[in-house]
């Protein structure tokens, strides 16, 4: 067996920042510490923090008045910030700056009188947060069929935005359909799919043709992890999305298979390494690391935390 380790894989700058923020906040304020939604969409990480006394809530009213709440990497709607203020909460904003950028684009387009088509997945935390910036001006579409079903007047002043963790190929199809139906539509210079999502997909697209099976470390509710598994499947290989090595099944592999291993932007490297070690021990796998693109991105801690850490 041969293992090809895809690079880049795993943690992105936004996830690194959000996790470090939560660790720092725990050190400063102790438990219980409240986080609005999962800090990142990864089960092992959420379980680890829960064991340390972090309470993940889906409603701000669950945070005791005067308590500390951290907003997850996926961002929040302005209404949530207002609720926190009303309840006199200390809020720490660990929203990824690339999500904040989409929020600012939404605000700008809405202010200029555009109707905004957001391309994204219904119910995803990031989409809920972005829609909350201009609820009266935004409509959500997931795919080409949704674009076909749009009933906006043909001369609508129209703009589009995208969720940061979409499939690059699928987003292109939806944007093209939108441009065919509403040629006047404007958008950001590039779509809003973030560098980490694009690079991880590029690595899978490049390397998957060389392998027999693809293993993606990540959680099912992680949009970018799920997109990696879908992309691998489209290259006609079986692809498995798992959180940890205990979910591996021997029958997925042949003894001389080449296995591509990658990880979504919220999946910890320790779970990649555990899978590598298992396949080495079980099938005598050799490992080759392949770099498709270099990444050198990092984001600072939220300002509220930087001030506290410094003082
Ligand atoms: S996947 Fe992209 S948008 Fe999401 S946290 Fe990471 S860098 Fe930010």
PDB file of N, CA and C and ligand atoms in Angstrom, residues 11-18 40 73-74 94-99 126 164-165 192-197 200 224 265-266 297 299, ligand 1:
ATOM      1  N   UNK A  11      -6.105  22.247   9.111  1.00  0.00           N
ATOM      2  CA  UNK A  11      -6.427  23.573   9.648  1.00  0.00           C
ATOM      3  C   UNK A  11      -6.069  24.727   8.705  1.00  0.00           C
ATOM      4  N   UNK A  12      -7.020  25.643   8.588  1.00  0.00           N
ATOM      5  CA  UNK A  12      -6.799  26.897   7.859  1.00  0.00           C
ATOM      6  C   UNK A  12      -6.504  27.998   8.886  1.00  0.00           C
ATOM      7  N   UNK A  13      -6.219  29.184   8.388  1.00  0.00           N
ATOM      8  CA  UNK A  13      -5.884  30.293   9.284  1.00  0.00           C
ATOM      9  C   UNK A  13      -7.067  30.671  10.183  1.00  0.00           C
ATOM     10  N   UNK A  14      -8.283  30.603   9.638  1.00  0.00           N
ATOM     11  CA  UNK A  14      -9.463  30.982  10.419  1.00  0.00           C
ATOM     12  C   UNK A  14      -9.719  30.009  11.558  1.00  0.00           C
ATOM     13  N   UNK A  15      -9.540  28.730  11.292  1.00  0.00           N
ATOM     14  CA  UNK A  15      -9.750  27.708  12.324  1.00  0.00           C
ATOM     15  C   UNK A  15      -8.660  27.816  13.392  1.00  0.00           C
ATOM     16  N   UNK A  16      -7.419  27.995  12.959  1.00  0.00           N
ATOM     17  CA  UNK A  16      -6.327  28.182  13.934  1.00  0.00           C
ATOM     18  C   UNK A  16      -6.633  29.341  14.867  1.00  0.00           C
ATOM     19  N   UNK A  17      -7.084  30.457  14.287  1.00  0.00           N
ATOM     20  CA  UNK A  17      -7.370  31.642  15.092  1.00  0.00           C
ATOM     21  C   UNK A  17      -8.531  31.378  16.056  1.00  0.00           C
ATOM     22  N   UNK A  18      -9.580  30.723  15.574  1.00  0.00           N
ATOM     23  CA  UNK A  18     -10.756  30.483  16.427  1.00  0.00           C
ATOM     24  C   UNK A  18     -10.403  29.555  17.593  1.00  0.00           C
ATOM     25  N   UNK A  40     -15.797  25.437  15.656  1.00  0.00           N
ATOM     26  CA  UNK A  40     -15.577  25.063  14.244  1.00  0.00           C
ATOM     27  C   UNK A  40     -16.367  23.769  14.064  1.00  0.00           C
ATOM     28  N   UNK A  73     -16.097  30.697  14.339  1.00  0.00           N
ATOM     29  CA  UNK A  73     -15.425  31.116  13.098  1.00  0.00           C
ATOM     30  C   UNK A  73     -16.414  31.426  11.980  1.00  0.00           C
ATOM     31  N   UNK A  74     -17.654  30.904  12.085  1.00  0.00           N
ATOM     32  CA  UNK A  74     -18.610  31.055  10.976  1.00  0.00           C
ATOM     33  C   UNK A  74     -19.330  32.396  10.974  1.00  0.00           C
ATOM     34  N   UNK A  94     -14.649  35.583  17.267  1.00  0.00           N
ATOM     35  CA  UNK A  94     -13.643  34.763  16.576  1.00  0.00           C
ATOM     36  C   UNK A  94     -14.075  34.452  15.131  1.00  0.00           C
ATOM     37  N   UNK A  95     -14.913  35.321  14.573  1.00  0.00           N
ATOM     38  CA  UNK A  95     -15.316  35.138  13.172  1.00  0.00           C
ATOM     39  C   UNK A  95     -14.084  35.198  12.272  1.00  0.00           C
ATOM     40  N   UNK A  96     -13.996  34.274  11.320  1.00  0.00           N
ATOM     41  CA  UNK A  96     -12.891  34.313  10.360  1.00  0.00           C
ATOM     42  C   UNK A  96     -12.974  35.621   9.557  1.00  0.00           C
ATOM     43  N   UNK A  97     -11.859  36.320   9.394  1.00  0.00           N
ATOM     44  CA  UNK A  97     -11.893  37.581   8.643  1.00  0.00           C
ATOM     45  C   UNK A  97     -12.415  37.406   7.208  1.00  0.00           C
ATOM     46  N   UNK A  98     -12.291  36.215   6.654  1.00  0.00           N
ATOM     47  CA  UNK A  98     -12.783  36.013   5.280  1.00  0.00           C
ATOM     48  C   UNK A  98     -14.303  35.892   5.251  1.00  0.00           C
ATOM     49  N   UNK A  99     -14.886  35.496   6.381  1.00  0.00           N
ATOM     50  CA  UNK A  99     -16.350  35.507   6.502  1.00  0.00           C
ATOM     51  C   UNK A  99     -16.809  36.956   6.726  1.00  0.00           C
ATOM     52  N   UNK A 126     -22.743  29.818   8.750  1.00  0.00           N
ATOM     53  CA  UNK A 126     -22.212  30.994   8.042  1.00  0.00           C
ATOM     54  C   UNK A 126     -23.305  31.671   7.208  1.00  0.00           C
ATOM     55  N   UNK A 164     -18.228  30.780   1.889  1.00  0.00           N
ATOM     56  CA  UNK A 164     -16.766  30.653   1.693  1.00  0.00           C
ATOM     57  C   UNK A 164     -16.310  29.221   1.430  1.00  0.00           C
ATOM     58  N   UNK A 165     -17.162  28.241   1.724  1.00  0.00           N
ATOM     59  CA  UNK A 165     -16.677  26.850   1.708  1.00  0.00           C
ATOM     60  C   UNK A 165     -17.395  25.981   0.679  1.00  0.00           C
ATOM     61  N   UNK A 192     -16.361  34.398  -3.386  1.00  0.00           N
ATOM     62  CA  UNK A 192     -15.897  34.516  -1.998  1.00  0.00           C
ATOM     63  C   UNK A 192     -15.374  33.198  -1.435  1.00  0.00           C
ATOM     64  N   UNK A 193     -15.246  32.192  -2.271  1.00  0.00           N
ATOM     65  CA  UNK A 193     -14.744  30.915  -1.757  1.00  0.00           C
ATOM     66  C   UNK A 193     -13.309  31.138  -1.280  1.00  0.00           C
ATOM     67  N   UNK A 194     -13.036  30.741  -0.037  1.00  0.00           N
ATOM     68  CA  UNK A 194     -11.778  31.174   0.581  1.00  0.00           C
ATOM     69  C   UNK A 194     -10.592  30.387   0.048  1.00  0.00           C
ATOM     70  N   UNK A 195      -9.408  30.931   0.310  1.00  0.00           N
ATOM     71  CA  UNK A 195      -8.160  30.327  -0.191  1.00  0.00           C
ATOM     72  C   UNK A 195      -8.025  28.876   0.290  1.00  0.00           C
ATOM     73  N   UNK A 196      -8.402  28.618   1.558  1.00  0.00           N
ATOM     74  CA  UNK A 196      -8.197  27.284   2.136  1.00  0.00           C
ATOM     75  C   UNK A 196      -9.096  26.256   1.450  1.00  0.00           C
ATOM     76  N   UNK A 197     -10.346  26.645   1.209  1.00  0.00           N
ATOM     77  CA  UNK A 197     -11.274  25.752   0.515  1.00  0.00           C
ATOM     78  C   UNK A 197     -10.760  25.473  -0.898  1.00  0.00           C
ATOM     79  N   UNK A 200      -7.474  23.196  -0.843  1.00  0.00           N
ATOM     80  CA  UNK A 200      -7.689  21.795  -0.487  1.00  0.00           C
ATOM     81  C   UNK A 200      -8.394  21.061  -1.628  1.00  0.00           C
ATOM     82  N   UNK A 224     -16.660  22.399   4.049  1.00  0.00           N
ATOM     83  CA  UNK A 224     -15.506  22.203   3.158  1.00  0.00           C
ATOM     84  C   UNK A 224     -15.011  20.762   3.173  1.00  0.00           C
ATOM     85  N   UNK A 265     -10.704  21.816   6.511  1.00  0.00           N
ATOM     86  CA  UNK A 265     -10.034  22.947   7.171  1.00  0.00           C
ATOM     87  C   UNK A 265     -10.224  22.967   8.686  1.00  0.00           C
ATOM     88  N   UNK A 266     -11.159  22.166   9.210  1.00  0.00           N
ATOM     89  CA  UNK A 266     -11.358  22.143  10.662  1.00  0.00           C
ATOM     90  C   UNK A 266     -10.911  20.820  11.288  1.00  0.00           C
ATOM     91  N   UNK A 297      -0.714  31.668   5.426  1.00  0.00           N
ATOM     92  CA  UNK A 297      -1.736  32.630   5.866  1.00  0.00           C
ATOM     93  C   UNK A 297      -1.931  32.477   7.370  1.00  0.00           C
ATOM     94  N   UNK A 299      -4.071  34.627  10.814  1.00  0.00           N
ATOM     95  CA  UNK A 299      -4.912  35.743  11.231  1.00  0.00           C
ATOM     96  C   UNK A 299      -4.644  36.060  12.703  1.00  0.00           C
TER      97      UNK A 299
HETATM   98  S1  LIG B   1     -12.449  27.592   5.766  1.00  0.00           S
HETATM   99 FE1  LIG B   1     -11.916  29.605   4.916  1.00  0.00          FE
HETATM  100  S2  LIG B   1     -13.553  30.994   5.573  1.00  0.00           S
HETATM  101 FE2  LIG B   1     -13.694  29.120   6.842  1.00  0.00          FE
HETATM  102  S3  LIG B   1     -12.486  29.590   8.653  1.00  0.00           S
HETATM  103 FE3  LIG B   1     -11.085  28.624   7.204  1.00  0.00          FE
HETATM  104  S4  LIG B   1     -10.126  30.342   6.070  1.00  0.00           S
HETATM  105 FE4  LIG B   1     -11.944  31.129   7.107  1.00  0.00          FE
END
